PDB file of C-alpha atoms in Angstrom:
ATOM      1  CA  UNK A 154      12.480   9.924   3.719  1.00  0.00           C
ATOM      2  CA  UNK A 155      14.846   6.675   4.397  1.00  0.00           C
ATOM      3  CA  UNK A 156      14.007   3.365   2.558  1.00  0.00           C
ATOM      4  CA  UNK A 157      15.927   0.671   1.142  1.00  0.00           C
ATOM      5  CA  UNK A 158      14.472  -0.663  -2.201  1.00  0.00           C
ATOM      6  CA  UNK A 159      15.106  -3.996  -3.390  1.00  0.00           C
ATOM      7  CA  UNK A 160      15.203  -5.135  -7.298  1.00  0.00           C
ATOM      8  CA  UNK A 161      16.352  -8.016  -9.355  1.00  0.00           C
ATOM      9  CA  UNK A 162      13.702 -10.494  -8.429  1.00  0.00           C
ATOM     10  CA  UNK A 163      12.084 -13.122 -10.844  1.00  0.00           C
ATOM     11  CA  UNK A 164      11.218 -16.562 -12.351  1.00  0.00           C
ATOM     12  CA  UNK A 165      14.547 -18.299 -13.231  1.00  0.00           C
ATOM     13  CA  UNK A 166      15.222 -22.357 -13.821  1.00  0.00           C
ATOM     14  CA  UNK A 167      16.795 -24.513 -11.411  1.00  0.00           C
ATOM     15  CA  UNK A 168      20.593 -24.156 -11.919  1.00  0.00           C
ATOM     16  CA  UNK A 169      20.161 -20.588 -13.102  1.00  0.00           C
ATOM     17  CA  UNK A 170      21.364 -17.469 -11.700  1.00  0.00           C
ATOM     18  CA  UNK A 171      19.974 -13.931 -10.644  1.00  0.00           C
ATOM     19  CA  UNK A 172      21.312 -11.035  -8.743  1.00  0.00           C
ATOM     20  CA  UNK A 173      19.559  -9.288  -6.138  1.00  0.00           C
ATOM     21  CA  UNK A 174      20.580  -5.206  -5.250  1.00  0.00           C
ATOM     22  CA  UNK A 175      19.262  -3.370  -2.663  1.00  0.00           C
ATOM     23  CA  UNK A 176      19.657   0.470  -2.628  1.00  0.00           C
ATOM     24  CA  UNK A 177      19.394   2.891   0.817  1.00  0.00           C
ATOM     25  CA  UNK A 178      18.117   6.332   0.165  1.00  0.00           C
ATOM     26  CA  UNK A 179      17.237   9.226   1.873  1.00  0.00           C
ATOM     27  CA  UNK A 180      19.284  11.554   4.707  1.00  0.00           C
ATOM     28  CA  UNK A 181      21.939   8.629   6.256  1.00  0.00           C
ATOM     29  CA  UNK A 182      24.945   9.220   8.024  1.00  0.00           C
ATOM     30  CA  UNK A 183      26.397   5.918   7.961  1.00  0.00           C
ATOM     31  CA  UNK A 184      25.205   2.263   7.110  1.00  0.00           C
ATOM     32  CA  UNK A 185      26.734  -0.538   9.557  1.00  0.00           C
ATOM     33  CA  UNK A 186      25.798  -4.150   8.709  1.00  0.00           C
ATOM     34  CA  UNK A 187      23.777  -5.001   5.704  1.00  0.00           C
ATOM     35  CA  UNK A 188      22.005  -8.160   4.778  1.00  0.00           C
ATOM     36  CA  UNK A 189      19.608 -10.615   3.089  1.00  0.00           C
ATOM     37  CA  UNK A 190      16.677 -12.374   4.704  1.00  0.00           C
ATOM     38  CA  UNK A 191      13.989 -14.592   2.809  1.00  0.00           C
ATOM     39  CA  UNK A 192      10.866 -16.499   3.673  1.00  0.00           C
ATOM     40  CA  UNK A 193       9.340 -18.741   1.960  1.00  0.00           C
ATOM     41  CA  UNK A 194       5.566 -19.714   2.218  1.00  0.00           C
ATOM     42  CA  UNK A 195       4.518 -21.276   5.568  1.00  0.00           C
ATOM     43  CA  UNK A 196       8.052 -20.578   6.911  1.00  0.00           C
ATOM     44  CA  UNK A 197       9.563 -18.151   9.147  1.00  0.00           C
ATOM     45  CA  UNK A 198      11.863 -15.433   8.078  1.00  0.00           C
ATOM     46  CA  UNK A 199      15.340 -16.487   8.061  1.00  0.00           C
ATOM     47  CA  UNK A 200      19.183 -15.090   7.120  1.00  0.00           C
ATOM     48  CA  UNK A 201      20.372 -15.630   4.067  1.00  0.00           C
ATOM     49  CA  UNK A 202      23.625 -13.352   4.184  1.00  0.00           C
ATOM     50  CA  UNK A 203      25.198 -10.589   5.954  1.00  0.00           C
ATOM     51  CA  UNK A 204      28.093  -8.275   5.279  1.00  0.00           C
ATOM     52  CA  UNK A 205      29.501  -5.987   7.895  1.00  0.00           C
ATOM     53  CA  UNK A 206      30.397  -2.205   6.665  1.00  0.00           C
ATOM     54  CA  UNK A 207      34.065  -3.591   6.467  1.00  0.00           C
ATOM     55  CA  UNK A 208      32.821  -6.507   4.397  1.00  0.00           C
ATOM     56  CA  UNK A 209      32.924  -9.197   6.683  1.00  0.00           C
ATOM     57  CA  UNK A 210      30.689 -11.886   5.348  1.00  0.00           C
ATOM     58  CA  UNK A 211      28.616 -14.822   6.801  1.00  0.00           C
ATOM     59  CA  UNK A 212      26.196 -17.202   5.143  1.00  0.00           C
ATOM     60  CA  UNK A 213      23.386 -19.627   5.666  1.00  0.00           C
ATOM     61  CA  UNK A 214      24.643 -23.289   5.270  1.00  0.00           C
ATOM     62  CA  UNK A 215      22.220 -23.967   2.906  1.00  0.00           C
ATOM     63  CA  UNK A 216      23.390 -21.165   0.521  1.00  0.00           C
ATOM     64  CA  UNK A 217      27.373 -21.352   1.466  1.00  0.00           C
ATOM     65  CA  UNK A 218      29.334 -21.901  -2.054  1.00  0.00           C
ATOM     66  CA  UNK A 219      26.047 -20.827  -4.139  1.00  0.00           C
ATOM     67  CA  UNK A 220      25.309 -16.987  -3.061  1.00  0.00           C
ATOM     68  CA  UNK A 221      27.560 -14.441  -2.689  1.00  0.00           C
ATOM     69  CA  UNK A 222      26.970 -10.987  -1.198  1.00  0.00           C
ATOM     70  CA  UNK A 223      28.993  -7.792  -1.425  1.00  0.00           C
ATOM     71  CA  UNK A 224      28.297  -4.034  -1.081  1.00  0.00           C
ATOM     72  CA  UNK A 225      29.277  -0.979  -2.524  1.00  0.00           C
ATOM     73  CA  UNK A 226      29.587   1.729   0.452  1.00  0.00           C
ATOM     74  CA  UNK A 227      29.701   4.898  -2.237  1.00  0.00           C
ATOM     75  CA  UNK A 228      26.308   3.800  -3.722  1.00  0.00           C
ATOM     76  CA  UNK A 229      24.784   2.688  -0.178  1.00  0.00           C
ATOM     77  CA  UNK A 230      23.829  -0.632  -2.054  1.00  0.00           C
ATOM     78  CA  UNK A 231      24.138  -4.154  -1.095  1.00  0.00           C
ATOM     79  CA  UNK A 232      23.860  -7.114  -3.881  1.00  0.00           C
ATOM     80  CA  UNK A 233      23.164 -10.606  -3.281  1.00  0.00           C
ATOM     81  CA  UNK A 234      24.747 -12.809  -6.301  1.00  0.00           C
ATOM     82  CA  UNK A 235      22.722 -16.058  -6.301  1.00  0.00           C
ATOM     83  CA  UNK A 236      23.843 -18.960  -8.708  1.00  0.00           C
ATOM     84  CA  UNK A 237      22.830 -22.763  -8.929  1.00  0.00           C
ATOM     85  CA  UNK A 238      19.333 -21.345  -7.702  1.00  0.00           C
ATOM     86  CA  UNK A 239      17.234 -24.546  -6.319  1.00  0.00           C
ATOM     87  CA  UNK A 240      13.308 -24.885  -5.970  1.00  0.00           C
ATOM     88  CA  UNK A 241      14.108 -24.572  -2.077  1.00  0.00           C
ATOM     89  CA  UNK A 242      15.451 -21.062  -2.799  1.00  0.00           C
ATOM     90  CA  UNK A 243      11.628 -19.764  -3.814  1.00  0.00           C
ATOM     91  CA  UNK A 244      11.050 -17.218  -1.411  1.00  0.00           C
ATOM     92  CA  UNK A 245      10.147 -13.676  -0.645  1.00  0.00           C
ATOM     93  CA  UNK A 246      13.999 -12.069  -0.114  1.00  0.00           C
ATOM     94  CA  UNK A 247      13.989  -8.652   2.232  1.00  0.00           C
ATOM     95  CA  UNK A 248      17.083  -6.736   2.173  1.00  0.00           C
ATOM     96  CA  UNK A 249      17.880  -5.194   5.912  1.00  0.00           C
ATOM     97  CA  UNK A 250      20.569  -2.657   7.103  1.00  0.00           C
ATOM     98  CA  UNK A 251      21.415  -0.679  10.184  1.00  0.00           C
ATOM     99  CA  UNK A 252      21.201   2.666   9.043  1.00  0.00           C
ATOM    100  CA  UNK A 253      22.284   5.745  11.235  1.00  0.00           C
ATOM    101  CA  UNK A 254      20.581   8.873  10.804  1.00  0.00           C
ATOM    102  CA  UNK A 255      22.552  10.972  13.027  1.00  0.00           C
ATOM    103  CA  UNK A 256      26.035   9.671  14.778  1.00  0.00           C
ATOM    104  CA  UNK A 257      25.714   6.558  16.999  1.00  0.00           C
ATOM    105  CA  UNK A 258      22.074   6.374  16.137  1.00  0.00           C
ATOM    106  CA  UNK A 259      21.824   3.359  13.997  1.00  0.00           C
ATOM    107  CA  UNK A 260      18.527   1.684  13.385  1.00  0.00           C
ATOM    108  CA  UNK A 261      17.070  -1.524  11.860  1.00  0.00           C
ATOM    109  CA  UNK A 262      15.478  -1.050   8.229  1.00  0.00           C
ATOM    110  CA  UNK A 263      13.676  -3.367   6.099  1.00  0.00           C
ATOM    111  CA  UNK A 264      12.877  -3.157   2.289  1.00  0.00           C
ATOM    112  CA  UNK A 265       9.571  -4.494   1.004  1.00  0.00           C
ATOM    113  CA  UNK A 266      10.783  -7.455  -0.558  1.00  0.00           C
ATOM    114  CA  UNK A 267      11.078  -9.224  -3.820  1.00  0.00           C
ATOM    115  CA  UNK A 268       9.848 -12.209  -4.496  1.00  0.00           C
ATOM    116  CA  UNK A 269      12.495 -15.350  -6.213  1.00  0.00           C
ATOM    117  CA  UNK A 270      10.969 -17.973  -7.900  1.00  0.00           C
ATOM    118  CA  UNK A 271      13.002 -21.114  -8.959  1.00  0.00           C
ATOM    119  CA  UNK A 272      11.014 -23.504 -11.281  1.00  0.00           C
ATOM    120  CA  UNK A 273      12.145 -27.151 -11.391  1.00  0.00           C
TER     121      UNK A 273
END
């Protein structure tokens, strides 16, 4: 069974840091782009950061300079280092990845989410 499992969420004070991890497991042939999205209460899910298999990255304007996405292809894992956290970063953070179980057949997969709460 292929799945994405996030970890690292929690409660932190404003100005603090957290590191999220997301590991892909199962019978996976290859992994394309991976990313982090978030959804705050009453708001739509939005892209936070994305990284390609070649490690090109892009970020939402709201997190540029504070968050860093990275990946370890040997571990099928993507990370999100979050620094200088603000109360408005409070949300459920979801991992997303393009996983191919057979060559050329990539599909979108989502994790179940991990809650990040930033107190003021």
